[in-house]
Amino acid sequence: MLGHDDGYFTGNQEQSNFFLENVQAVMRSFKAEVVYEDSTDAKTGEVRHFLSYKVPFKNADEEVNILVIAKDITDIKRLKIQAEFNEKRLNYVLETTQEGVWDWDINAGKVFHNQYWFTLTGLNESQSSFDDFEACILVEDRAKVQTALKNCLEGDSKYCAEFRIHRPDGQVIWVLDRGEVVERDALGKPLRMIGAAQDITQQKYDKHQIEQLAFYDPLTSLPNRRLLHQCLERTIIYNQQHHSVAAVMFLDLDNFKMLNDTQGHAFGDLLLVEVAHRLKAAIVQENTIARFGGDEFVMVINKLDLNHSAAAQQVFDIAKHVHMALSKPFFLTSNIPGVEKGIHVEHQLTASIGVVIFNGRNFTEVDELLKLADLALYRAKTEGRNQTVIFDPSMQQDLWAAQQLQNNFRKAIGQNQFELFYQPQFNDERRIIGLEALIRWPVPSPNKDLALVEYISPSDFIPMAEETGLILPLGIWVLTHACQQITSWQSHPILKDMTVSVNISAKQLWQPNFIEQVCEIVKQAGLKPAQLKLEITESVLLNDVVDTIHKLHVLKELGIHISLDDFGTGYSSLSYLKRLPVNEIKIDQSFIRDLMTDESDSIMVKAIVDLSKNFGIGVIAEGVETEEQFNQLLLFGCRQFQGYFFSKPLSLLQLKAFVGLLSA
Ligand code: C2E
Ligand code: MG
Ligand code: MG
């Protein structure tokens, strides 16, 4: 500095003036001072900061001098500015973040929180201790949080916990809280922990909603088919690992469709919800109950006895409980808009249950289990409903046999393997008046040498044909052949005036184009409509009654006769007989069989004959096997007959021979 003035060091005139004036002022006041000053480097133009100690003193001549010690603090100042900037930034982040940040001084037991933490927890700033925080965690979640914290404080793991907070305003929210130990002493003792809590209530809710939609039935809130599948997979694995036994119970409400059809779907839904409640109440909690679809429910019963028959007994006990729970009447109230008090319906219900018991070794596929339980359920249904059936392997053989039959039947339709037999019908003078066409399915005899043909009885394949819908093509085949057969006898003295009765399945009648089909077939064959009788059963009433009755009217108006087959075995005969446009009723053979021995059957037959007379419709007795039966029926006033007493169903050849005999 020697030999230079202030201006030499700083290119800035203002600064050099300040330095001079400041030094002079300090000297004048004769008091030491600390001065912060900036100086622009004359060479580089860089502004640097100095901390200057300015100490005035007098020399030996009593003249005032000054000692200046300047320290370049440019770097320190920069750091300070940086620190201030960082602090501001941190505060900004802390105040704007949607996370409740906490900074826990563990030794002092003090916790710093940002503003949002208070917003999140609903606590106020005087409640910022760790205890205050812990107190607002839901009691049942506290242990979880404590364990997570303990693990973090003791080890190196980070802290992470999801739990619920009970806010002072009463709201319960879900929180995701995460943090870590940021400082430990030399011995590893934690000193400080920092973390942040997030409100995840909405996420939890969304997740729940999504799960609910994906895995639960919206109507009953029970697990749906998908969740059931997972649950069964787990049960199978559990059984395998623990050598335990479980059961799948497949439950189907009996006649649920009836309630749905008669009272409407709203009541059907109400009933399903109530059934779900009762089922849940009827089984213990560790067992699963799911809605499989429609009116089908599936229960998974865990930890059954290892002994099969003991397990079966347990299953029957549970099933009994379920049957009982469902047997109490259901009181359903539907709130129909506009109807003030709603509509009340009382409904009585039964259910069928199919069960498969499994141990992790015998059945290991979910679909297989469900299929077998369903098979047992089917058996429960066919054996009269309102019961529980446990699967046994013979059912599977029956199933295979049924599938075999179905395959063969399909082939038979394709290859035209069927034949029609005709069973003659007679009047009171034992004169032949008509024929009932009865389907026959010939199968080659096992003994080929004899070239004998055996027939599969219609009762063995018609129900299957109905179930599979194959009755439709078969029905058309029968109708076509029967009509053509009658017209081909136009020149035959006896057969030319025969009526032909053709059995029509309900499914056929329900076809929208049934009338057109019949008309077309009759026209093609050139048959007089009055020569055709369609035999229907009351089962035609199980679907759209109005449409069915309308169709029968149309057929009747076309001149085709309608005969009500198997009369007396249905459930609604009398109430519908009035409305059903039939020409004739056919007394079911079960009444004729015991006509001579069972008084109630005899009364019934007489009543049916009288009834038909009063209604002005014809009556025919079928299954007449003896002369006594015939005479008794004559006494009752019956004038038409069919049965083995007169003739069995005959092949074409046999029929011609039979008619030849008659005319001879
Ligand atoms: P269904 O219409 O009531 O036919 C009468 C059944 O009783 C026939 O059995 C007949 O052979 C039998 N039967 C006749 N008289 C006597 C008798 O005196 N004693 C005894 N025990 N039985 C007698 P089938 O031919 O086995 O037919 C059984 C059922 O199969 C029929 O009952 C009918 O419902 C159905 N069916 C037969 N052919 C057809 C068809 O072409 N289409 C449809 N949809 N169903 C058919
Ligand atoms: Mg019949
Ligand atoms: Mg019949």
Coordinates of C-alpha atoms in Angstrom, one line a residue, residues 151-385:
N151 CA -37.2 -50.7 14.3
C152 CA -36.0 -47.5 12.8
L153 CA -34.5 -46.1 16.0
E154 CA -32.7 -49.4 16.8
G155 CA -31.5 -50.3 13.3
D156 CA -30.6 -48.8 10.0
S157 CA -34.0 -49.3 8.5
K158 CA -36.1 -46.4 7.5
Y159 CA -39.4 -45.7 9.2
C160 CA -42.5 -46.1 7.2
A161 CA -46.1 -46.7 8.5
E162 CA -49.6 -46.4 7.3
F163 CA -52.1 -45.7 10.0
R164 CA -55.3 -43.8 10.9
I165 CA -55.4 -40.5 12.8
H166 CA -58.4 -39.4 14.8
R167 CA -58.6 -35.7 14.3
P168 CA -60.0 -33.4 16.9
D169 CA -62.8 -32.5 14.5
G170 CA -63.9 -36.1 14.6
Q171 CA -62.6 -37.0 11.2
V172 CA -60.6 -40.1 10.8
I173 CA -57.9 -39.9 8.1
W174 CA -55.3 -42.3 6.7
V175 CA -51.7 -41.2 6.9
L176 CA -48.6 -42.5 5.3
D177 CA -45.7 -41.4 7.6
R178 CA -42.1 -41.9 6.6
G179 CA -38.8 -40.8 8.1
E180 CA -35.3 -41.7 9.1
V181 CA -32.7 -41.1 11.8
V182 CA -30.4 -38.4 10.6
E183 CA -28.1 -38.1 13.6
R184 CA -26.6 -40.6 16.0
D185 CA -24.0 -40.1 18.7
A186 CA -20.7 -42.0 18.7
L187 CA -22.3 -45.0 20.3
G188 CA -25.0 -45.1 17.7
K189 CA -27.7 -43.7 19.9
P190 CA -30.3 -41.8 17.8
L191 CA -30.3 -38.1 18.4
R192 CA -32.5 -36.8 15.7
M193 CA -35.1 -38.1 13.3
I194 CA -36.8 -36.3 10.4
G195 CA -39.8 -37.3 8.4
A196 CA -43.0 -36.4 6.7
A197 CA -46.6 -37.5 6.9
Q198 CA -49.0 -37.6 4.0
D199 CA -52.8 -37.7 3.9
I200 CA -53.6 -40.9 1.9
T201 CA -57.3 -41.1 2.8
Q202 CA -58.4 -40.5 -0.8
Q203 CA -55.9 -43.1 -2.2
K204 CA -57.1 -45.6 0.4
Y205 CA -60.7 -44.9 -0.6
D206 CA -59.9 -45.1 -4.3
K207 CA -58.0 -48.3 -3.8
H208 CA -60.9 -49.7 -1.7
Q209 CA -63.3 -48.6 -4.4
I210 CA -61.3 -50.3 -7.1
E211 CA -60.9 -53.4 -5.1
Q212 CA -64.6 -53.3 -4.3
L213 CA -65.5 -53.1 -8.0
A214 CA -63.0 -55.7 -9.0
F215 CA -63.5 -58.2 -6.3
Y216 CA -66.9 -57.7 -4.7
D217 CA -70.4 -58.0 -5.9
P218 CA -72.0 -54.6 -6.0
L219 CA -75.4 -55.9 -4.9
T220 CA -74.6 -58.0 -1.9
S221 CA -71.1 -56.7 -1.2
L222 CA -70.0 -60.3 -1.0
P223 CA -66.7 -61.4 -2.7
N224 CA -67.4 -62.0 -6.3
R225 CA -66.4 -64.9 -8.5
R226 CA -62.9 -63.5 -9.0
L227 CA -62.1 -63.2 -5.4
L228 CA -63.6 -66.6 -4.7
H229 CA -61.1 -68.0 -7.3
Q230 CA -58.2 -66.5 -5.4
C231 CA -59.5 -67.6 -2.1
L232 CA -59.9 -71.2 -3.4
E233 CA -56.4 -71.1 -4.8
R234 CA -55.1 -70.2 -1.4
T235 CA -57.2 -72.8 0.3
I236 CA -55.8 -75.5 -2.0
I237 CA -52.2 -74.5 -1.3
Y238 CA -53.0 -74.3 2.5
N239 CA -54.5 -77.8 2.3
Q240 CA -51.4 -79.1 0.5
Q241 CA -49.0 -77.5 3.0
H242 CA -50.9 -78.4 6.2
H243 CA -52.6 -81.6 5.1
S244 CA -55.9 -80.1 6.0
V245 CA -59.4 -80.6 4.5
A246 CA -61.8 -78.0 3.2
A247 CA -65.1 -78.0 1.3
V248 CA -66.7 -75.9 -1.4
M249 CA -70.5 -75.6 -1.0
F250 CA -72.3 -74.5 -4.1
L251 CA -75.7 -73.1 -3.2
D252 CA -78.5 -72.2 -5.6
L253 CA -81.9 -70.9 -4.6
D254 CA -84.8 -73.0 -5.7
N255 CA -87.3 -71.4 -8.0
F256 CA -85.7 -67.9 -7.7
K257 CA -86.7 -67.2 -11.2
M258 CA -90.3 -67.4 -10.2
L259 CA -90.0 -64.5 -7.7
N260 CA -88.1 -62.5 -10.3
D261 CA -90.7 -63.2 -12.9
T262 CA -93.8 -62.7 -10.8
Q263 CA -92.7 -59.8 -8.5
G264 CA -90.1 -58.1 -10.6
H265 CA -86.3 -57.8 -10.4
A266 CA -86.4 -55.2 -7.6
F267 CA -87.8 -57.8 -5.3
G268 CA -85.4 -60.4 -6.7
D269 CA -82.5 -58.1 -5.8
L270 CA -83.9 -57.4 -2.3
L271 CA -84.2 -61.1 -1.7
L272 CA -80.6 -61.7 -2.8
V273 CA -79.3 -59.1 -0.4
E274 CA -81.2 -60.6 2.4
V275 CA -80.1 -64.1 1.5
A276 CA -76.5 -62.8 1.6
H277 CA -77.0 -61.5 5.1
R278 CA -78.4 -64.7 6.4
L279 CA -75.7 -66.8 4.8
K280 CA -73.1 -64.6 6.3
A281 CA -74.7 -64.9 9.7
A282 CA -75.0 -68.7 9.3
I283 CA -71.4 -69.5 8.8
V284 CA -68.4 -68.7 10.9
Q285 CA -66.3 -65.8 10.0
E286 CA -63.1 -67.6 8.9
N287 CA -65.1 -69.3 6.1
T288 CA -65.7 -67.4 2.9
I289 CA -69.0 -66.8 1.2
A290 CA -69.1 -65.4 -2.3
R291 CA -71.8 -64.6 -4.8
F292 CA -71.1 -66.7 -7.8
G293 CA -73.7 -65.0 -10.0
G294 CA -77.4 -64.8 -10.3
D295 CA -78.9 -66.7 -7.4
E296 CA -75.8 -68.9 -6.9
F297 CA -73.6 -68.5 -3.8
V298 CA -70.4 -70.4 -2.9
M299 CA -69.1 -71.0 0.5
V300 CA -65.6 -72.2 1.3
I301 CA -65.5 -74.1 4.6
N302 CA -62.0 -74.5 6.0
K303 CA -60.3 -76.9 8.5
L304 CA -62.7 -79.8 8.4
D305 CA -62.0 -83.1 10.0
L306 CA -59.3 -85.2 8.3
N307 CA -61.6 -88.2 8.3
H308 CA -63.9 -88.1 5.3
S309 CA -67.1 -89.2 6.9
A310 CA -66.5 -86.9 9.9
A311 CA -65.9 -84.0 7.5
A312 CA -69.1 -85.0 5.6
Q313 CA -71.0 -84.9 8.8
Q314 CA -69.6 -81.4 9.6
V315 CA -70.6 -80.3 6.1
F316 CA -74.1 -81.6 6.6
D317 CA -74.4 -79.8 9.9
I318 CA -73.3 -76.5 8.4
A319 CA -75.7 -77.1 5.5
K320 CA -78.5 -77.8 7.9
H321 CA -77.8 -74.5 9.5
V322 CA -77.9 -72.8 6.2
H323 CA -81.1 -74.4 5.1
M324 CA -82.7 -73.4 8.4
A325 CA -81.5 -69.8 8.1
L326 CA -83.1 -69.6 4.7
S327 CA -86.3 -71.3 5.7
K328 CA -87.7 -68.4 7.7
P329 CA -90.0 -66.2 5.7
F330 CA -88.5 -63.2 3.9
F331 CA -90.3 -59.9 4.3
L332 CA -89.4 -57.7 1.4
T333 CA -90.3 -54.1 1.0
S334 CA -89.7 -52.4 -2.2
N335 CA -89.6 -48.6 -2.3
I336 CA -91.3 -47.9 -5.6
P337 CA -91.2 -44.2 -6.5
G338 CA -94.6 -42.7 -6.0
V339 CA -95.8 -45.4 -3.7
E340 CA -95.7 -44.0 -0.2
K341 CA -95.1 -47.0 2.0
G342 CA -93.6 -49.3 -0.6
I343 CA -94.9 -52.7 -1.5
H344 CA -94.5 -55.6 0.8
V345 CA -93.9 -59.2 -0.3
E346 CA -93.6 -62.2 1.9
H347 CA -91.5 -64.9 0.4
Q348 CA -90.7 -68.4 1.4
L349 CA -87.5 -70.0 0.1
T350 CA -85.6 -73.2 -0.2
A351 CA -82.1 -73.8 -1.6
S352 CA -80.2 -76.7 -3.0
I353 CA -76.5 -77.3 -2.1
G354 CA -73.8 -79.3 -3.8
V355 CA -70.6 -79.9 -1.9
V356 CA -67.2 -81.2 -2.8
I357 CA -64.8 -82.0 0.0
F358 CA -61.1 -81.7 -0.9
N359 CA -57.8 -82.2 0.8
G360 CA -55.2 -80.6 -1.4
R361 CA -54.3 -83.9 -3.0
N362 CA -57.5 -85.2 -4.6
F363 CA -58.6 -82.0 -6.4
T364 CA -56.1 -79.3 -7.1
E365 CA -57.7 -77.0 -9.6
V366 CA -60.2 -74.3 -8.7
D367 CA -62.3 -74.9 -11.8
E368 CA -62.4 -78.6 -11.2
L369 CA -63.6 -78.0 -7.6
L370 CA -66.4 -75.7 -8.8
K371 CA -67.4 -78.0 -11.5
L372 CA -67.7 -81.0 -9.2
A373 CA -69.6 -78.9 -6.6
D374 CA -71.9 -77.8 -9.3
L375 CA -72.4 -81.4 -10.4
A376 CA -73.4 -82.3 -6.8
L377 CA -75.7 -79.3 -6.8
Y378 CA -77.3 -80.5 -10.0
R379 CA -78.0 -83.8 -8.3
A380 CA -79.5 -82.0 -5.4
K381 CA -81.8 -80.2 -7.8
T382 CA -82.8 -83.3 -9.7
E383 CA -83.5 -85.2 -6.6
G384 CA -86.1 -82.8 -5.5
R385 CA -84.4 -79.6 -4.4

